[in-house]
Amino acid sequence: MSQAITRRSNAVSRPAYSAPSGDVADLIALKRDHFAVWKRDITPDRVRALRQQLAISERALAPADPEKIKSWLARLAPMVTNPPEPNGAILQIFCEVCSDIPDAAWTPESRLAWVRQPRRNGVAVGSFWPSPAELFNHLDTFGQKLRDEVAILKNLLAIAETPPEPEPTKLDAAEIARRKAVLAKLREELQAVDAEQDRKSAALRGSVREEKIAENPRKTNFSAGTEVPDMVG
């Protein structure tokens, strides 16, 4: 066994991972389902619970000790066909390939998940001993769930620690009067623009009528501004 694995096997044992529960589990589920969580939803008690869970989950992200990997493999052996003895070089290979798998992924649940996985092309894959690469891919799904959990916990704490927005400034009487004056002036300017537009439109209509009179003087009733039909002799 390599020196790296030997050093890891002598590491101090870590507390067992505890999955989130109660309000913490509910908040994580909301975030996973893409629901909004607001600062007001995260009370001081929930903040304390989130911090405690984050500490637990971050510890569980550390790689597993070789003894734990050996124990996990030894318990898998009776469940599958023709397993090797998980010692020596075989254990070293599994430890090296699965070195990034979090400690909390090596659980009875993940072991049963290997055995109970669906058939592939009619083959009961879970009835066979996994290769190191197969085991890495299998356990990494459990590891990714834990990584996501840590990310969500950090996000929830960031929401809780967001500074409150400043209260809107209250307007005094002078400011209210000033804003009313600005609005009144703007209203006058808009009315002036509308009046000028009406004047131009009226002038344009008058110009068009004069042109028609000039072109057809015999067909125009000057008093009414309407055309008069030709008189037939």
PDB file of C-alpha atoms in Angstrom:
ATOM      1  CA  MET A   1       0.000   0.000   0.000  1.00  0.00           C
ATOM      2  CA  SER A   2       1.341   3.439  -0.884  1.00  0.00           C
ATOM      3  CA  GLN A   3       2.511   5.924   1.742  1.00  0.00           C
ATOM      4  CA  ALA A   4      -0.373   8.260   0.850  1.00  0.00           C
ATOM      5  CA  ILE A   5      -2.905   5.547   1.582  1.00  0.00           C
ATOM      6  CA  THR A   6      -1.077   4.609   4.772  1.00  0.00           C
ATOM      7  CA  ARG A   7      -1.215   8.214   5.980  1.00  0.00           C
ATOM      8  CA  ARG A   8      -4.912   8.418   5.186  1.00  0.00           C
ATOM      9  CA  SER A   9      -5.587   5.159   7.012  1.00  0.00           C
ATOM     10  CA  ASN A  10      -4.087   6.692  10.153  1.00  0.00           C
ATOM     11  CA  ALA A  11      -6.337   9.760   9.968  1.00  0.00           C
ATOM     12  CA  VAL A  12      -8.566  10.663  12.874  1.00  0.00           C
ATOM     13  CA  SER A  13     -12.051   9.265  12.417  1.00  0.00           C
ATOM     14  CA  ARG A  14     -14.725  11.805  11.534  1.00  0.00           C
ATOM     15  CA  PRO A  15     -18.215  12.079  12.994  1.00  0.00           C
ATOM     16  CA  ALA A  16     -20.814  10.264  10.937  1.00  0.00           C
ATOM     17  CA  TYR A  17     -22.657  12.334   8.365  1.00  0.00           C
ATOM     18  CA  SER A  18     -26.219  13.287   9.272  1.00  0.00           C
ATOM     19  CA  ALA A  19     -28.562  14.213   6.451  1.00  0.00           C
ATOM     20  CA  PRO A  20     -30.483  17.494   6.759  1.00  0.00           C
ATOM     21  CA  SER A  21     -33.819  17.315   8.513  1.00  0.00           C
ATOM     22  CA  GLY A  22     -36.642  19.587   9.598  1.00  0.00           C
ATOM     23  CA  ASP A  23     -36.592  23.173   8.362  1.00  0.00           C
ATOM     24  CA  VAL A  24     -33.121  22.776   6.874  1.00  0.00           C
ATOM     25  CA  ALA A  25     -34.263  19.891   4.686  1.00  0.00           C
ATOM     26  CA  ASP A  26     -37.338  21.877   3.649  1.00  0.00           C
ATOM     27  CA  LEU A  27     -35.267  24.917   2.656  1.00  0.00           C
ATOM     28  CA  ILE A  28     -32.850  22.766   0.657  1.00  0.00           C
ATOM     29  CA  ALA A  29     -35.767  21.079  -1.113  1.00  0.00           C
ATOM     30  CA  LEU A  30     -37.236  24.467  -2.034  1.00  0.00           C
ATOM     31  CA  LYS A  31     -33.948  25.591  -3.573  1.00  0.00           C
ATOM     32  CA  ARG A  32     -33.510  22.310  -5.441  1.00  0.00           C
ATOM     33  CA  ASP A  33     -36.995  22.752  -6.903  1.00  0.00           C
ATOM     34  CA  HIS A  34     -36.080  26.323  -7.938  1.00  0.00           C
ATOM     35  CA  PHE A  35     -38.493  28.043  -5.556  1.00  0.00           C
ATOM     36  CA  ALA A  36     -37.582  31.464  -4.222  1.00  0.00           C
ATOM     37  CA  VAL A  37     -36.398  31.676  -0.619  1.00  0.00           C
ATOM     38  CA  TRP A  38     -36.411  35.140   0.935  1.00  0.00           C
ATOM     39  CA  LYS A  39     -34.416  36.605   3.771  1.00  0.00           C
ATOM     40  CA  ARG A  40     -37.548  36.737   5.926  1.00  0.00           C
ATOM     41  CA  ASP A  41     -37.916  32.950   5.527  1.00  0.00           C
ATOM     42  CA  ILE A  42     -34.577  32.302   7.239  1.00  0.00           C
ATOM     43  CA  THR A  43     -35.097  33.027  10.917  1.00  0.00           C
ATOM     44  CA  PRO A  44     -32.199  33.204  13.417  1.00  0.00           C
ATOM     45  CA  ASP A  45     -32.954  29.643  14.569  1.00  0.00           C
ATOM     46  CA  ARG A  46     -32.809  28.450  10.980  1.00  0.00           C
ATOM     47  CA  VAL A  47     -29.532  30.293  10.436  1.00  0.00           C
ATOM     48  CA  ARG A  48     -27.989  28.394  13.354  1.00  0.00           C
ATOM     49  CA  ALA A  49     -29.333  25.103  12.009  1.00  0.00           C
ATOM     50  CA  LEU A  50     -28.004  25.879   8.530  1.00  0.00           C
ATOM     51  CA  ARG A  51     -24.533  26.616   9.889  1.00  0.00           C
ATOM     52  CA  GLN A  52     -24.494  23.394  11.882  1.00  0.00           C
ATOM     53  CA  GLN A  53     -25.555  21.383   8.847  1.00  0.00           C
ATOM     54  CA  LEU A  54     -22.986  23.118   6.651  1.00  0.00           C
ATOM     55  CA  ALA A  55     -20.210  22.127   9.058  1.00  0.00           C
ATOM     56  CA  ILE A  56     -21.427  18.512   9.010  1.00  0.00           C
ATOM     57  CA  SER A  57     -21.784  18.401   5.225  1.00  0.00           C
ATOM     58  CA  GLU A  58     -18.407  20.004   4.566  1.00  0.00           C
ATOM     59  CA  ARG A  59     -16.691  17.451   6.811  1.00  0.00           C
ATOM     60  CA  ALA A  60     -18.467  14.707   4.889  1.00  0.00           C
ATOM     61  CA  LEU A  61     -16.984  16.010   1.619  1.00  0.00           C
ATOM     62  CA  ALA A  62     -13.510  14.880   2.691  1.00  0.00           C
ATOM     63  CA  PRO A  63     -12.234  11.679   1.031  1.00  0.00           C
ATOM     64  CA  ALA A  64     -12.960   8.436   2.809  1.00  0.00           C
ATOM     65  CA  ASP A  65     -10.318   6.656   4.839  1.00  0.00           C
ATOM     66  CA  PRO A  66      -8.968   3.482   3.145  1.00  0.00           C
ATOM     67  CA  GLU A  67     -10.293   1.402   6.012  1.00  0.00           C
ATOM     68  CA  LYS A  68     -13.784   2.676   5.298  1.00  0.00           C
ATOM     69  CA  ILE A  69     -13.398   1.885   1.595  1.00  0.00           C
ATOM     70  CA  LYS A  70     -12.133  -1.591   2.478  1.00  0.00           C
ATOM     71  CA  SER A  71     -15.089  -2.148   4.801  1.00  0.00           C
ATOM     72  CA  TRP A  72     -17.545  -0.935   2.141  1.00  0.00           C
ATOM     73  CA  LEU A  73     -16.067  -3.273  -0.468  1.00  0.00           C
ATOM     74  CA  ALA A  74     -15.990  -6.187   1.973  1.00  0.00           C
ATOM     75  CA  ARG A  75     -19.708  -5.761   2.630  1.00  0.00           C
ATOM     76  CA  LEU A  76     -20.389  -5.586  -1.107  1.00  0.00           C
ATOM     77  CA  ALA A  77     -18.520  -8.844  -1.769  1.00  0.00           C
ATOM     78  CA  PRO A  78     -21.238 -11.275  -0.551  1.00  0.00           C
ATOM     79  CA  MET A  79     -23.836  -9.456  -2.678  1.00  0.00           C
ATOM     80  CA  VAL A  80     -22.120  -9.967  -6.052  1.00  0.00           C
ATOM     81  CA  THR A  81     -20.588 -12.701  -8.171  1.00  0.00           C
ATOM     82  CA  ASN A  82     -16.923 -13.742  -7.842  1.00  0.00           C
ATOM     83  CA  PRO A  83     -15.626 -10.777  -5.821  1.00  0.00           C
ATOM     84  CA  PRO A  84     -11.888 -10.442  -5.180  1.00  0.00           C
ATOM     85  CA  GLU A  85     -10.461  -9.977  -1.727  1.00  0.00           C
ATOM     86  CA  PRO A  86     -10.391  -6.164  -1.241  1.00  0.00           C
ATOM     87  CA  ASN A  87      -6.835  -6.026   0.082  1.00  0.00           C
ATOM     88  CA  GLY A  88      -3.378  -5.001  -1.046  1.00  0.00           C
ATOM     89  CA  ALA A  89      -3.048  -3.858  -4.647  1.00  0.00           C
ATOM     90  CA  ILE A  90      -6.775  -4.160  -5.357  1.00  0.00           C
ATOM     91  CA  LEU A  91      -7.666  -1.900  -2.449  1.00  0.00           C
ATOM     92  CA  GLN A  92      -4.950   0.554  -3.469  1.00  0.00           C
ATOM     93  CA  ILE A  93      -6.382   0.846  -6.983  1.00  0.00           C
ATOM     94  CA  PHE A  94      -9.889   1.488  -5.679  1.00  0.00           C
ATOM     95  CA  CYS A  95      -8.551   4.103  -3.259  1.00  0.00           C
ATOM     96  CA  GLU A  96      -6.648   5.899  -6.005  1.00  0.00           C
ATOM     97  CA  VAL A  97      -9.469   5.891  -8.552  1.00  0.00           C
ATOM     98  CA  CYS A  98     -12.096   6.895  -5.990  1.00  0.00           C
ATOM     99  CA  SER A  99      -9.921   9.392  -4.141  1.00  0.00           C
ATOM    100  CA  ASP A 100     -12.343  12.261  -4.936  1.00  0.00           C
ATOM    101  CA  ILE A 101     -15.429  10.450  -3.683  1.00  0.00           C
ATOM    102  CA  PRO A 102     -16.662  12.073  -0.446  1.00  0.00           C
ATOM    103  CA  ASP A 103     -16.666  10.090   2.766  1.00  0.00           C
ATOM    104  CA  ALA A 104     -20.455  10.336   3.039  1.00  0.00           C
ATOM    105  CA  ALA A 105     -20.938   8.541  -0.296  1.00  0.00           C
ATOM    106  CA  TRP A 106     -19.637   5.230   1.093  1.00  0.00           C
ATOM    107  CA  THR A 107     -22.895   4.188   2.729  1.00  0.00           C
ATOM    108  CA  PRO A 108     -25.141   1.128   2.885  1.00  0.00           C
ATOM    109  CA  GLU A 109     -27.554   3.017   0.614  1.00  0.00           C
ATOM    110  CA  SER A 110     -24.964   3.472  -2.117  1.00  0.00           C
ATOM    111  CA  ARG A 111     -23.924  -0.169  -1.781  1.00  0.00           C
ATOM    112  CA  LEU A 112     -27.507  -1.392  -2.201  1.00  0.00           C
ATOM    113  CA  ALA A 113     -27.954   1.043  -5.081  1.00  0.00           C
ATOM    114  CA  TRP A 114     -25.152  -0.751  -6.928  1.00  0.00           C
ATOM    115  CA  VAL A 115     -26.767  -4.147  -6.450  1.00  0.00           C
ATOM    116  CA  ARG A 116     -30.279  -2.945  -7.309  1.00  0.00           C
ATOM    117  CA  GLN A 117     -29.447  -0.874 -10.383  1.00  0.00           C
ATOM    118  CA  PRO A 118     -31.571  -1.576 -13.483  1.00  0.00           C
ATOM    119  CA  ARG A 119     -30.506  -4.141 -16.032  1.00  0.00           C
ATOM    120  CA  ARG A 120     -28.478  -2.981 -19.013  1.00  0.00           C
ATOM    121  CA  ASN A 121     -29.219  -4.792 -22.257  1.00  0.00           C
ATOM    122  CA  GLY A 122     -30.738  -7.571 -20.214  1.00  0.00           C
ATOM    123  CA  VAL A 123     -27.681  -7.925 -17.968  1.00  0.00           C
ATOM    124  CA  ALA A 124     -27.994  -7.529 -14.201  1.00  0.00           C
ATOM    125  CA  VAL A 125     -24.947  -5.293 -13.862  1.00  0.00           C
ATOM    126  CA  GLY A 126     -25.389  -4.981 -10.122  1.00  0.00           C
ATOM    127  CA  SER A 127     -24.811  -8.688  -9.637  1.00  0.00           C
ATOM    128  CA  PHE A 128     -21.145  -8.321 -10.680  1.00  0.00           C
ATOM    129  CA  TRP A 129     -18.133  -6.868  -8.921  1.00  0.00           C
ATOM    130  CA  PRO A 130     -17.545  -3.312 -10.203  1.00  0.00           C
ATOM    131  CA  SER A 131     -14.379  -2.136 -11.819  1.00  0.00           C
ATOM    132  CA  PRO A 132     -12.765   0.882 -10.110  1.00  0.00           C
ATOM    133  CA  ALA A 133     -14.030   3.183 -12.878  1.00  0.00           C
ATOM    134  CA  GLU A 134     -17.560   1.798 -12.646  1.00  0.00           C
ATOM    135  CA  LEU A 135     -17.571   2.251  -8.897  1.00  0.00           C
ATOM    136  CA  PHE A 136     -16.292   5.814  -9.229  1.00  0.00           C
ATOM    137  CA  ASN A 137     -19.104   6.744 -11.638  1.00  0.00           C
ATOM    138  CA  HIS A 138     -21.663   5.056  -9.413  1.00  0.00           C
ATOM    139  CA  LEU A 139     -20.562   6.728  -6.183  1.00  0.00           C
ATOM    140  CA  ASP A 140     -19.956  10.106  -7.791  1.00  0.00           C
ATOM    141  CA  THR A 141     -23.717  10.602  -8.134  1.00  0.00           C
ATOM    142  CA  PHE A 142     -23.958  10.406  -4.334  1.00  0.00           C
ATOM    143  CA  GLY A 143     -20.963  12.684  -3.982  1.00  0.00           C
ATOM    144  CA  GLN A 144     -22.459  15.245  -6.348  1.00  0.00           C
ATOM    145  CA  LYS A 145     -25.655  15.323  -4.329  1.00  0.00           C
ATOM    146  CA  LEU A 146     -23.597  16.204  -1.259  1.00  0.00           C
ATOM    147  CA  ARG A 147     -21.656  18.877  -3.167  1.00  0.00           C
ATOM    148  CA  ASP A 148     -24.947  20.389  -4.299  1.00  0.00           C
ATOM    149  CA  GLU A 149     -26.168  20.300  -0.712  1.00  0.00           C
ATOM    150  CA  VAL A 150     -23.135  22.265   0.476  1.00  0.00           C
ATOM    151  CA  ALA A 151     -23.590  24.825  -2.308  1.00  0.00           C
ATOM    152  CA  ILE A 152     -27.269  25.292  -1.415  1.00  0.00           C
ATOM    153  CA  LEU A 153     -26.478  25.672   2.288  1.00  0.00           C
ATOM    154  CA  LYS A 154     -23.948  28.382   1.485  1.00  0.00           C
ATOM    155  CA  ASN A 155     -26.462  30.114  -0.767  1.00  0.00           C
ATOM    156  CA  LEU A 156     -29.132  30.056   1.949  1.00  0.00           C
ATOM    157  CA  LEU A 157     -26.718  31.528   4.476  1.00  0.00           C
ATOM    158  CA  ALA A 158     -25.745  34.209   1.970  1.00  0.00           C
ATOM    159  CA  ILE A 159     -29.422  35.117   1.614  1.00  0.00           C
ATOM    160  CA  ALA A 160     -29.800  35.272   5.392  1.00  0.00           C
ATOM    161  CA  GLU A 161     -26.742  37.507   5.729  1.00  0.00           C
ATOM    162  CA  THR A 162     -27.770  39.939   2.994  1.00  0.00           C
ATOM    163  CA  PRO A 163     -27.932  43.465   4.481  1.00  0.00           C
ATOM    164  CA  PRO A 164     -31.479  44.806   4.707  1.00  0.00           C
ATOM    165  CA  GLU A 165     -32.488  47.298   2.059  1.00  0.00           C
ATOM    166  CA  PRO A 166     -32.587  50.907   3.266  1.00  0.00           C
ATOM    167  CA  GLU A 167     -36.025  52.279   4.016  1.00  0.00           C
ATOM    168  CA  PRO A 168     -37.373  54.681   1.393  1.00  0.00           C
ATOM    169  CA  THR A 169     -36.777  58.347   2.175  1.00  0.00           C
ATOM    170  CA  LYS A 170     -39.851  60.176   3.414  1.00  0.00           C
ATOM    171  CA  LEU A 171     -40.665  63.331   1.442  1.00  0.00           C
ATOM    172  CA  ASP A 172     -41.182  66.580   3.306  1.00  0.00           C
ATOM    173  CA  ALA A 173     -43.716  69.231   2.291  1.00  0.00           C
ATOM    174  CA  ALA A 174     -41.156  71.268   0.344  1.00  0.00           C
ATOM    175  CA  GLU A 175     -40.076  68.282  -1.754  1.00  0.00           C
ATOM    176  CA  ILE A 176     -43.683  67.323  -2.454  1.00  0.00           C
ATOM    177  CA  ALA A 177     -44.419  70.902  -3.593  1.00  0.00           C
ATOM    178  CA  ARG A 178     -41.328  70.917  -5.810  1.00  0.00           C
ATOM    179  CA  ARG A 179     -42.325  67.669  -7.504  1.00  0.00           C
ATOM    180  CA  LYS A 180     -45.863  68.934  -8.052  1.00  0.00           C
ATOM    181  CA  ALA A 181     -44.466  72.063  -9.709  1.00  0.00           C
ATOM    182  CA  VAL A 182     -42.284  69.950 -11.994  1.00  0.00           C
ATOM    183  CA  LEU A 183     -45.276  67.835 -12.995  1.00  0.00           C
ATOM    184  CA  ALA A 184     -47.414  70.930 -13.613  1.00  0.00           C
ATOM    185  CA  LYS A 185     -44.738  72.443 -15.839  1.00  0.00           C
ATOM    186  CA  LEU A 186     -44.399  69.206 -17.757  1.00  0.00           C
ATOM    187  CA  ARG A 187     -48.167  69.092 -18.223  1.00  0.00           C
ATOM    188  CA  GLU A 188     -48.165  72.666 -19.601  1.00  0.00           C
ATOM    189  CA  GLU A 189     -45.392  71.815 -22.042  1.00  0.00           C
ATOM    190  CA  LEU A 190     -47.284  68.778 -23.298  1.00  0.00           C
ATOM    191  CA  GLN A 191     -50.451  70.842 -23.729  1.00  0.00           C
ATOM    192  CA  ALA A 192     -48.488  73.452 -25.690  1.00  0.00           C
ATOM    193  CA  VAL A 193     -47.105  70.747 -27.967  1.00  0.00           C
ATOM    194  CA  ASP A 194     -50.622  69.391 -28.554  1.00  0.00           C
ATOM    195  CA  ALA A 195     -51.961  72.887 -29.327  1.00  0.00           C
ATOM    196  CA  GLU A 196     -49.174  73.551 -31.815  1.00  0.00           C
ATOM    197  CA  GLN A 197     -49.861  70.228 -33.491  1.00  0.00           C
ATOM    198  CA  ASP A 198     -53.567  71.095 -33.776  1.00  0.00           C
ATOM    199  CA  ARG A 199     -52.696  74.491 -35.290  1.00  0.00           C
ATOM    200  CA  LYS A 200     -50.452  72.917 -37.906  1.00  0.00           C
ATOM    201  CA  SER A 201     -53.094  70.332 -38.783  1.00  0.00           C
ATOM    202  CA  ALA A 202     -55.763  73.051 -39.227  1.00  0.00           C
ATOM    203  CA  ALA A 203     -53.430  75.111 -41.404  1.00  0.00           C
ATOM    204  CA  LEU A 204     -52.693  72.078 -43.549  1.00  0.00           C
ATOM    205  CA  ARG A 205     -56.394  71.373 -44.049  1.00  0.00           C
ATOM    206  CA  GLY A 206     -57.009  75.021 -45.053  1.00  0.00           C
ATOM    207  CA  SER A 207     -54.169  74.919 -47.548  1.00  0.00           C
ATOM    208  CA  VAL A 208     -55.533  71.782 -49.172  1.00  0.00           C
ATOM    209  CA  ARG A 209     -58.999  73.349 -49.507  1.00  0.00           C
ATOM    210  CA  GLU A 210     -57.585  76.488 -51.127  1.00  0.00           C
ATOM    211  CA  GLU A 211     -55.706  74.377 -53.649  1.00  0.00           C
ATOM    212  CA  LYS A 212     -58.902  72.546 -54.580  1.00  0.00           C
ATOM    213  CA  ILE A 213     -60.758  75.858 -55.043  1.00  0.00           C
ATOM    214  CA  ALA A 214     -58.016  77.172 -57.285  1.00  0.00           C
ATOM    215  CA  GLU A 215     -58.099  74.051 -59.426  1.00  0.00           C
ATOM    216  CA  ASN A 216     -61.931  73.869 -59.802  1.00  0.00           C
ATOM    217  CA  PRO A 217     -63.457  77.338 -59.253  1.00  0.00           C
ATOM    218  CA  ARG A 218     -66.710  76.504 -61.141  1.00  0.00           C
ATOM    219  CA  LYS A 219     -67.416  73.421 -58.999  1.00  0.00           C
ATOM    220  CA  THR A 220     -66.977  75.030 -55.632  1.00  0.00           C
ATOM    221  CA  ASN A 221     -69.552  76.650 -53.389  1.00  0.00           C
ATOM    222  CA  PHE A 222     -67.453  79.279 -51.695  1.00  0.00           C
ATOM    223  CA  SER A 223     -69.817  79.815 -48.814  1.00  0.00           C
ATOM    224  CA  ALA A 224     -70.175  76.147 -47.922  1.00  0.00           C
ATOM    225  CA  GLY A 225     -66.840  74.934 -49.225  1.00  0.00           C
ATOM    226  CA  THR A 226     -68.499  72.108 -51.173  1.00  0.00           C
ATOM    227  CA  GLU A 227     -68.491  71.224 -54.815  1.00  0.00           C
ATOM    228  CA  VAL A 228     -71.475  72.229 -57.029  1.00  0.00           C
ATOM    229  CA  PRO A 229     -72.445  70.006 -59.957  1.00  0.00           C
ATOM    230  CA  ASP A 230     -72.252  71.434 -63.503  1.00  0.00           C
ATOM    231  CA  MET A 231     -75.520  72.869 -64.835  1.00  0.00           C
ATOM    232  CA  VAL A 232     -76.813  71.066 -67.865  1.00  0.00           C
ATOM    233  CA  GLY A 233     -78.294  73.492 -70.482  1.00  0.00           C
TER     234      GLY A 233
END
